CSV table of C-alpha atoms and ligand atoms in Angstrom, one decimal:
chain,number,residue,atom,x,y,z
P,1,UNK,CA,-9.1,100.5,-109.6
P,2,UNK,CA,-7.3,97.5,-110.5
P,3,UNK,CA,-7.3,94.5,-107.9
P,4,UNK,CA,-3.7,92.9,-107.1
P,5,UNK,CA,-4.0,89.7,-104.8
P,6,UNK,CA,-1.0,90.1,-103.1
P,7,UNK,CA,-0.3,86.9,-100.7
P,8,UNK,CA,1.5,87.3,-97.8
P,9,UNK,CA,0.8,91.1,-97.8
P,10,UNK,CA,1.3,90.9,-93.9
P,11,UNK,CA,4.6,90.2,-94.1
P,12,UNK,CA,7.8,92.2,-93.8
P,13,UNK,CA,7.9,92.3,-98.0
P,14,UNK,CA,3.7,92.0,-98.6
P,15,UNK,CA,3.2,95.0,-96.5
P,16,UNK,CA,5.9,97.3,-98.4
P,17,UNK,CA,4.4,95.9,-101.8
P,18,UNK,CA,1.2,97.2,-100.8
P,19,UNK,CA,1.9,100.6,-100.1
P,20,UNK,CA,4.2,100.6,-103.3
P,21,UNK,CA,0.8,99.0,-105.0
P,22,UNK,CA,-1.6,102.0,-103.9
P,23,UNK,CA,1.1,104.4,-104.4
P,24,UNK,CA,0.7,103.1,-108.1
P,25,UNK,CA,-2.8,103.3,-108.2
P,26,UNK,CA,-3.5,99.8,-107.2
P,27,UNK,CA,-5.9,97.8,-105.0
P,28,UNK,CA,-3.9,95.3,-103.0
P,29,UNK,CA,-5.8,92.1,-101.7
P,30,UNK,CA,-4.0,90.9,-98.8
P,31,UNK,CA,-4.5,86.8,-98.9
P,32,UNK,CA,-2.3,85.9,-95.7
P,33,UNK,CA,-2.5,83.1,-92.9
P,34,UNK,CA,-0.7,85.6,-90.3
P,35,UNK,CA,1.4,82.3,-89.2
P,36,UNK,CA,4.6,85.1,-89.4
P,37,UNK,CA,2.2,87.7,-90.7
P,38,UNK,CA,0.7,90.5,-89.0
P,39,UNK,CA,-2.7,92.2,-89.4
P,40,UNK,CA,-1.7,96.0,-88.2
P,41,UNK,CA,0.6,95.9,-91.6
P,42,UNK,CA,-2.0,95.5,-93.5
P,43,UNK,CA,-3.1,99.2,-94.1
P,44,UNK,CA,-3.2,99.7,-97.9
P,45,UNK,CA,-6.1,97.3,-99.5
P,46,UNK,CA,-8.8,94.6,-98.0
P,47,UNK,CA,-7.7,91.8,-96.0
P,48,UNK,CA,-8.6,88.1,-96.7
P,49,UNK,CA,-7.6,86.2,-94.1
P,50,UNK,CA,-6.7,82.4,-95.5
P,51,UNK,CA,-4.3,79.4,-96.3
P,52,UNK,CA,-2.8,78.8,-99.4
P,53,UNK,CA,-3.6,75.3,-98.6
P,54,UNK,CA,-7.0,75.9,-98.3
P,55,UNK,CA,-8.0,76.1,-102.3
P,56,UNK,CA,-12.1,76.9,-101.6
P,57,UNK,CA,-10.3,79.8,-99.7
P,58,UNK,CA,-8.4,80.7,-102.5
P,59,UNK,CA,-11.9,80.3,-104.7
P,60,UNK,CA,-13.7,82.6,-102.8
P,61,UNK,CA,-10.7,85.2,-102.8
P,62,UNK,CA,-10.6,85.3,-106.8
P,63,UNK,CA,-14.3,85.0,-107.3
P,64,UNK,CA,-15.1,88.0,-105.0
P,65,UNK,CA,-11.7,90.7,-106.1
P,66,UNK,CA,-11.3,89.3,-109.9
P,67,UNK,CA,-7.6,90.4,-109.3
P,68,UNK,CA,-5.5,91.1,-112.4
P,69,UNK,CA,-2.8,89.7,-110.9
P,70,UNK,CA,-1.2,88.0,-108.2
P,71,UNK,CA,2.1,88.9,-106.6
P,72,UNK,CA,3.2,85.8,-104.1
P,73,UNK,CA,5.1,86.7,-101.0
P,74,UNK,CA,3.5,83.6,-99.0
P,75,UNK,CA,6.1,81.8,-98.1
P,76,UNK,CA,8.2,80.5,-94.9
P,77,UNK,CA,11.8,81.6,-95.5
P,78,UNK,CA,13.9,80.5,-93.0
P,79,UNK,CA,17.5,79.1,-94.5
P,80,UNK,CA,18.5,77.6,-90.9
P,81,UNK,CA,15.0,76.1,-90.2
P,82,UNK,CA,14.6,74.7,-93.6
P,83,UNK,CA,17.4,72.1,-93.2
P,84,UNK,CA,15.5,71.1,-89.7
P,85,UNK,CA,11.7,70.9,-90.8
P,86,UNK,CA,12.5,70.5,-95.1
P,87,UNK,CA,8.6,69.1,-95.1
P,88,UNK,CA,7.5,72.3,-94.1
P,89,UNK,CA,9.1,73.8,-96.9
P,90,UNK,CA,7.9,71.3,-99.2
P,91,UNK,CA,4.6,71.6,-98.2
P,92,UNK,CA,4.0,75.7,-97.7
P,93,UNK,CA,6.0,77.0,-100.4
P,94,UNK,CA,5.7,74.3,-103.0
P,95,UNK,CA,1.9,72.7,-102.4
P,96,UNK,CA,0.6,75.9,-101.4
P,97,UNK,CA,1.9,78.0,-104.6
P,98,UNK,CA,0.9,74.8,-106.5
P,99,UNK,CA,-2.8,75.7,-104.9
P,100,UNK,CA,-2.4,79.6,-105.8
P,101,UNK,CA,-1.5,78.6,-109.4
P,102,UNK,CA,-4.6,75.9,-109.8
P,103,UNK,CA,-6.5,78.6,-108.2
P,104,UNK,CA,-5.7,81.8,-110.5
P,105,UNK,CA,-5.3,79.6,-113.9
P,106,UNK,CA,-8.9,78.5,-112.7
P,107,UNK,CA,-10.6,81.8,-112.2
P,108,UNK,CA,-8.7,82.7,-115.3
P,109,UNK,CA,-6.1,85.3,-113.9
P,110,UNK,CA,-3.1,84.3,-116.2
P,111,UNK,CA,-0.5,87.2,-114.5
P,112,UNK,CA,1.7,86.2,-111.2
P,113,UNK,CA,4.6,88.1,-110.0
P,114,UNK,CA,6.5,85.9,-107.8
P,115,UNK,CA,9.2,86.2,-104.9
P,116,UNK,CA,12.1,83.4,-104.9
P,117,UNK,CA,15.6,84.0,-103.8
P,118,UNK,CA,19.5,83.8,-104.8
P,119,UNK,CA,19.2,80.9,-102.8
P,120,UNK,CA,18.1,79.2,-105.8
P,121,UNK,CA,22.1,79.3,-107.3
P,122,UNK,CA,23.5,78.1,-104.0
P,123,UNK,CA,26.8,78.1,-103.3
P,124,UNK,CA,28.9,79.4,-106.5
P,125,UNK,CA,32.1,81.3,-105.0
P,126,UNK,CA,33.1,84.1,-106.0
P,127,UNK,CA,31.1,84.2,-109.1
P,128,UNK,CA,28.5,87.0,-110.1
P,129,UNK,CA,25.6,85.2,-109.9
P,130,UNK,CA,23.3,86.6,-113.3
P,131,UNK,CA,20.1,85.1,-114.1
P,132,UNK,CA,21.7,82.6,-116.5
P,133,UNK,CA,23.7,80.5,-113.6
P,134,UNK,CA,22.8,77.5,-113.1
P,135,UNK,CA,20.4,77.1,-110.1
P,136,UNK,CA,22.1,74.2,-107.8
P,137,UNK,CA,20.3,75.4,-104.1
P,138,UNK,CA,22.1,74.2,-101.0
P,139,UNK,CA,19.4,74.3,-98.9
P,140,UNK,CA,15.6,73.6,-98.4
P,141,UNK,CA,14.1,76.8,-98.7
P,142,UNK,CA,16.1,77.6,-102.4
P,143,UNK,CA,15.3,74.4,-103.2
P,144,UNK,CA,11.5,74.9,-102.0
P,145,UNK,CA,11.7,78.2,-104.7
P,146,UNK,CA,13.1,76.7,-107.4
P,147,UNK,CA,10.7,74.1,-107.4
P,148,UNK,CA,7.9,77.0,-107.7
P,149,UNK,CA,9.7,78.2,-110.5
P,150,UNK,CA,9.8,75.5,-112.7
P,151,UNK,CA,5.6,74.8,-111.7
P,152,UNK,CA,5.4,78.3,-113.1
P,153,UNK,CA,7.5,77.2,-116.5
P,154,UNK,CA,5.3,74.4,-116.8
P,155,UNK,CA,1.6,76.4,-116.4
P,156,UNK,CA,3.6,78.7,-118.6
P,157,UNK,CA,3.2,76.1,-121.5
P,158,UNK,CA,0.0,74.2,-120.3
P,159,UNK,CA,-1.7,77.1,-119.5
P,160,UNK,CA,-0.8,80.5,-120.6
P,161,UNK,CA,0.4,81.7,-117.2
P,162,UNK,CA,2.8,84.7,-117.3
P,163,UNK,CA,5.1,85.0,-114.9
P,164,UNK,CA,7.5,87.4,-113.5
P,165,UNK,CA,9.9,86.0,-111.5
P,166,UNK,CA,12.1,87.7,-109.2
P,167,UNK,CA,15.4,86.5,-107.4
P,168,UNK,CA,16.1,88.3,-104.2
P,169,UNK,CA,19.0,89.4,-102.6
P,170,UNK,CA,19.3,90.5,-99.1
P,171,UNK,CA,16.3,92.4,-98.2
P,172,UNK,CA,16.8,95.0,-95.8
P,173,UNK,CA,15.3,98.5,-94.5
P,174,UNK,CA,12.3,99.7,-94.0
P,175,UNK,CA,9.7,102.1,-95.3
P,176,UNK,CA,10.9,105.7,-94.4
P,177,UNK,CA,7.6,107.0,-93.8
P,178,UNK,CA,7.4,104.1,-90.5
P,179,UNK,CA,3.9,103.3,-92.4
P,180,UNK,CA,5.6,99.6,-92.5
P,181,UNK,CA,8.8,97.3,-91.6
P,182,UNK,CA,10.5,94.4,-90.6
P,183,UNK,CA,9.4,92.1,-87.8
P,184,UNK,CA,9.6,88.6,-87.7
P,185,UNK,CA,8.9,86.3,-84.9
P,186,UNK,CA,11.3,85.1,-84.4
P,187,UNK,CA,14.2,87.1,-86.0
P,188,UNK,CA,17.0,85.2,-87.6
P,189,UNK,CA,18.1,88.1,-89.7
P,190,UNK,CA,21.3,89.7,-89.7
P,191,UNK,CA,20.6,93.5,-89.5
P,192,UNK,CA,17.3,93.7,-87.3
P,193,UNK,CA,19.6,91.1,-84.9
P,194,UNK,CA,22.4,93.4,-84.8
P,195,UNK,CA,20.0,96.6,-83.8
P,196,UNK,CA,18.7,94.7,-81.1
P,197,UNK,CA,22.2,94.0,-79.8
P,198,UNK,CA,23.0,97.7,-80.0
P,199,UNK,CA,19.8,98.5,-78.3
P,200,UNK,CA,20.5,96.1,-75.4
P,201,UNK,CA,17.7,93.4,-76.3
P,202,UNK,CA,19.7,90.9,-76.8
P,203,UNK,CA,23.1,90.3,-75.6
P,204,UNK,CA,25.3,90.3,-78.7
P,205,UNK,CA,25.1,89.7,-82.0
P,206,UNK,CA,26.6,86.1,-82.8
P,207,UNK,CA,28.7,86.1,-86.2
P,208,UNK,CA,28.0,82.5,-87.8
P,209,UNK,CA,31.5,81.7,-89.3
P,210,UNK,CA,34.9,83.4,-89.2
P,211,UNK,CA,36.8,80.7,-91.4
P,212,UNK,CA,34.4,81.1,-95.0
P,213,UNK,CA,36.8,81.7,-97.8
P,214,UNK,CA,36.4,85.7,-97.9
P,215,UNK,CA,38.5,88.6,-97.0
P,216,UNK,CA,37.7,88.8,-93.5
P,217,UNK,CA,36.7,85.2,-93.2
P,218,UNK,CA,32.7,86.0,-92.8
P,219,UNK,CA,30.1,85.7,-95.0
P,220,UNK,CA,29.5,87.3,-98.2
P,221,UNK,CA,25.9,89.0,-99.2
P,222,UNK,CA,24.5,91.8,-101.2
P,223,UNK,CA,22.0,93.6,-99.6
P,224,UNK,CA,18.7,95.7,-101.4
P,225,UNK,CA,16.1,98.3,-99.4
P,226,UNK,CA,13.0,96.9,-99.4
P,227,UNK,CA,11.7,100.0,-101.1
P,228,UNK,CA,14.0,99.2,-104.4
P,229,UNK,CA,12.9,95.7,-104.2
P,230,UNK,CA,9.1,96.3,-103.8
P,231,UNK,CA,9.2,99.0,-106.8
P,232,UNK,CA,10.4,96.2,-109.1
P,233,UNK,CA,7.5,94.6,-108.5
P,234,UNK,CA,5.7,97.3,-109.7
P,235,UNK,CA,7.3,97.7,-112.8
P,236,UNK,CA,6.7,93.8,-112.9
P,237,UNK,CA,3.1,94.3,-113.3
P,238,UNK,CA,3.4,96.9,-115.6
P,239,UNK,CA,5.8,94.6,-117.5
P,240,UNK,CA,2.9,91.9,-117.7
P,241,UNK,CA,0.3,94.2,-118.3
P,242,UNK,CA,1.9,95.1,-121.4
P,243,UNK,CA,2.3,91.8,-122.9
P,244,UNK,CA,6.0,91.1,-122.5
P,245,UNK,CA,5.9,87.7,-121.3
P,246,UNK,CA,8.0,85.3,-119.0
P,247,UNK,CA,10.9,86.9,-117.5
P,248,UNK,CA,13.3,86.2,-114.3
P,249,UNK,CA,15.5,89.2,-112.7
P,250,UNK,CA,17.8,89.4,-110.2
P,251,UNK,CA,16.5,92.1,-107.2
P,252,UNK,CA,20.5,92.9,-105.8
P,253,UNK,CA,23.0,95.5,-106.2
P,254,UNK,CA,26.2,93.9,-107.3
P,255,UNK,CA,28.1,94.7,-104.3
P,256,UNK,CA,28.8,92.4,-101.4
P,257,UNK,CA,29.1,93.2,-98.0
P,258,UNK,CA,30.9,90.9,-95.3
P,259,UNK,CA,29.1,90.3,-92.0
P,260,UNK,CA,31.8,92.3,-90.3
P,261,UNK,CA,31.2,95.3,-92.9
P,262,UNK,CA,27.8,95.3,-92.4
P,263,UNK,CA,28.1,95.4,-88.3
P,264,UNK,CA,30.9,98.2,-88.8
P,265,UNK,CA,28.6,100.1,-91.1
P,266,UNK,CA,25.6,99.9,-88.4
P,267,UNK,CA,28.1,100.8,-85.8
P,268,UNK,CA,28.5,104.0,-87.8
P,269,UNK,CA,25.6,104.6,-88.7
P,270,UNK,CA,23.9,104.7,-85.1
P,271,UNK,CA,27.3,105.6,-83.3
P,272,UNK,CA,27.1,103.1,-81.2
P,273,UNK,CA,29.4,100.3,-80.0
P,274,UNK,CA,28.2,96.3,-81.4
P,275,UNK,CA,28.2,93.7,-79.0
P,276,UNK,CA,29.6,91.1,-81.2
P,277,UNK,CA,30.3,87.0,-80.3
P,278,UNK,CA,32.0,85.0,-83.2
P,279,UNK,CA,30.0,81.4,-82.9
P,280,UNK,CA,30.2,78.7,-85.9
P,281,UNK,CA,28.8,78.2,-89.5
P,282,UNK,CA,24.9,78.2,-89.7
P,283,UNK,CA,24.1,75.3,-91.8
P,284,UNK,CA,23.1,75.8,-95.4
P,285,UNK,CA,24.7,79.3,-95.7
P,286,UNK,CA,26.6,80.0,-98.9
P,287,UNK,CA,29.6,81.7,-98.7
P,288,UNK,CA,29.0,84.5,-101.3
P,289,UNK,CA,26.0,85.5,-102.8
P,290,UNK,CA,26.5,88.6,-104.9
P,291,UNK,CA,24.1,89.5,-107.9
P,292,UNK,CA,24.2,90.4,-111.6
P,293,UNK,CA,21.8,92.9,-112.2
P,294,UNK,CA,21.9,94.6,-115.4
P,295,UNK,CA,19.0,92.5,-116.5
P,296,UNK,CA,16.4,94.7,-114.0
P,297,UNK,CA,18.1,97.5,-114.9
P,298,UNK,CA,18.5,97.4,-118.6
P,299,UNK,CA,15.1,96.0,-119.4
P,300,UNK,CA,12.8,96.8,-116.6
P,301,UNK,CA,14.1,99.8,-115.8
P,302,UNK,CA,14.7,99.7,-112.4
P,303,UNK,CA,16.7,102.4,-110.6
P,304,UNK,CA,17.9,101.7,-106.5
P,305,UNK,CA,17.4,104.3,-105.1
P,306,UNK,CA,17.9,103.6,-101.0
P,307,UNK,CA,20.1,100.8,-101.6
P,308,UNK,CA,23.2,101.9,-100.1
P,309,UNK,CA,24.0,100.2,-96.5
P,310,UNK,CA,24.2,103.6,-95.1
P,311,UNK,CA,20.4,104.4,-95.9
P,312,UNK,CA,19.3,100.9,-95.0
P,313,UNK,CA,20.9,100.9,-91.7
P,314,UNK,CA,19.2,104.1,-91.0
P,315,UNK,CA,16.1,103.7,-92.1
P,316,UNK,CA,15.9,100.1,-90.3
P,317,UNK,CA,17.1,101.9,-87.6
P,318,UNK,CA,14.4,104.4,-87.2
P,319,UNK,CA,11.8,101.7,-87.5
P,320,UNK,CA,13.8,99.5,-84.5
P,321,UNK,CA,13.5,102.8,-82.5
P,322,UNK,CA,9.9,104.0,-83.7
P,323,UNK,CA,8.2,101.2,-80.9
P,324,UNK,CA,6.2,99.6,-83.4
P,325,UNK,CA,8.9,96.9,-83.2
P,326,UNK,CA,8.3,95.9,-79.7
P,327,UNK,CA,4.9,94.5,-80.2
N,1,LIG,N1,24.3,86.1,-89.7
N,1,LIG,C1,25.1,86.1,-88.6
N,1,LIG,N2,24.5,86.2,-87.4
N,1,LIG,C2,23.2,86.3,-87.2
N,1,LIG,C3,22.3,86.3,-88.4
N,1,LIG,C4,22.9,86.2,-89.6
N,1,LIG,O1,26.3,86.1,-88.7
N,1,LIG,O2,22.7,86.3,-86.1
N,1,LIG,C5,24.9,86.1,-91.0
N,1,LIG,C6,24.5,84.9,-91.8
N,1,LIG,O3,25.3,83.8,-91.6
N,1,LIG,C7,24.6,85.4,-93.3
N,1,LIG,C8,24.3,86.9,-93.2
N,1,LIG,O4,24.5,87.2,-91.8
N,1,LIG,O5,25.9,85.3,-93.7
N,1,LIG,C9,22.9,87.2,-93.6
N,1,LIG,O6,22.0,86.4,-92.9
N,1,LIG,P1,20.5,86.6,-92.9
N,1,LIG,O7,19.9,85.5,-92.0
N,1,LIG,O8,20.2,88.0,-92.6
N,1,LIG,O9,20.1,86.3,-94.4
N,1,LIG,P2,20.3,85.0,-95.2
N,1,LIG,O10,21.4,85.4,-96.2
N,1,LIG,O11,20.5,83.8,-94.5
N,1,LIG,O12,18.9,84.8,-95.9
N,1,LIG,C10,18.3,85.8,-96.6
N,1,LIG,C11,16.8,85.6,-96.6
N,1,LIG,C12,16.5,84.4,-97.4
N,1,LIG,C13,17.2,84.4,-98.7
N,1,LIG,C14,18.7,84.6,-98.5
N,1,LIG,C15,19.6,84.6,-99.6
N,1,LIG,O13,16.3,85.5,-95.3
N,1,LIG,O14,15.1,84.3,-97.6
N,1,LIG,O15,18.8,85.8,-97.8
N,1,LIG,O16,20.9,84.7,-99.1
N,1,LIG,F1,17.0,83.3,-99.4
């Protein structure tokens, strides 16, 4: 079996990607800290707990698994906290992928699969953001991932390193088996916020803006099921494994959904009535991010298949309801 060291495998996308990964015939490495990871989701491969600042860590982890490949999750990816505590950005995502890349260039592993974000284009209104606009991030975290991107350009040309790079979207859902989902601690996400309104754990659901330049004056996003998003990385290694070289793709859907269409789609969904509050703007959100995605589709080959709002809502739904939220 084939070794994949998958860092941040705990985590609400590492954990899907590993399942995906021994689905595929994989053996997934989870390399993970557990700061806003969490051991029980690590079900699918060997766990290796570590820091991505620790490099003799890192070392030991490549010496002992000589993975093929490394698919990077690690990462703290909070938009609001990144304009609070930007050193922590600076430091976890950007020195500690720096570390990974020393680390796997060293032990000679020359294929990495990496998560960044459509934060990385900031805010571009009303524009379909393809892989060709220019990256201009308003906020710490995109600007924490496109720094890791252009370390990978660089150990592209010093060093052979192939990359795959992919730009998320929204990520939302949860595996439909209940194997795996989404918990963070704490939550700052949209839809897992809004179930816990619905579900009486938290009061209401605060909408962050009214007055953004959109139809209904709220915020913009397009939204992908993990499952979609993890089988792209799939075909990502596959992609690498057969020689095609340095790529980036969007991981979206092309359609936009407004923070009031999303909670009427939940309402729907769960027939149940949203507690809603309308509050102000969350600094460093854009106002529309909405992908371009015939690149993954046309030359990867990847098919959504769960990605309507419908299915995600539901399937996050079942996982809010299945207890292993409430840890
Ligand atoms: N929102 C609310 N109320 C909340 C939480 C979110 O109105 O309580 C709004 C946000 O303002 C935003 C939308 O819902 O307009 C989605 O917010 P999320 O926090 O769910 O997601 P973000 O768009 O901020 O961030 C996510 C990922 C990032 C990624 C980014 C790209 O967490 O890693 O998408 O947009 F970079």
């Amino acid at each position: 079996m084939t070794n994949i060291l998958v860092t941040g495998g705990a985590g609400y996308i590492g954990s899907h990607a590993c399942k995906a990964l021994a689905a595929a015939g994989y053996t997934p490495i989870t390399f993970d800290n557990l700061v806003t990871g969490w051991q029980d989701a690590v079900k699918f491969g060997p766990f290796e707990q570590g820091d991505l600042l620790d490099r003799a860590a890192l070392d030991q982890v490549f010496a002992a698994y000589q993975p093929e490949a490394v698919m990077h999750f690690a990462a703290l990816s909070q938009v609001g906290e990144s304009m609070v505590h930007p050193g922590k950005y600076w430091r976890n995502n950007v020195v500690g992928s720096l570390t990974l890349i020393e680390a796997a260039v060293a032990a000679g592993c020359n294929r990495f699969v990496f998560s960044s974000t459509c934060a990385t284009y900031g805010d571009q209104d009303n524009v379909l953001l393809d892989e060709n606009c220019p990256q201009d991030p308003i906020n710490a975290y995109g600007a924490s991932k496109r720094a890791i991107e252009d370390i990978l350009a660089n150990y592209a040309e010093s060093d052979g390193l192939e990359s795959v790079i992919f730009r998320y979207f929204n990520v939302a859902g949860a595996d439909p088996d209940g194997d795996v989902g989404e918990f963070h601690q704490p939550e700052t996400h949209l839809i897992p916020l809004m179930l816990d309104a619905i579900d009486g754990k938290r009061d209401a659901l605060t909408i962050f803006g009214t007055d953004y330049d959109t139809p209904d004056g709220t915020c913009i996003r397009d939204y992908v099921h993990i499952c979609d998003l993890v089988d792209a990385h799939v075909l990502g290694i596959k992609w690498l494994e057969e020689g095609k070289g340095n790529q980036i793709f969007n991981l979206g859907t092309g359609t936009g959904f407004s923070v009031r269409e999303v909670i009427d789609a939940s309402a729907n969904v769960t027939n149940r009535v949203v507690p809603v509050a309308e509050g102000g703007r969350r600094p460093g959100d854009c106002t529309k991010l909405v992908s371009g995605s015939e690149r993954a589709s046309r030359d990867l080959g990847w098919q959504p298949s769960r990605s309507d709002m419908k299915t995600m809502i539901a399937d996050a739904w079942r996982w809010h309801q299945s207890g292993h939220y409430d840890r």
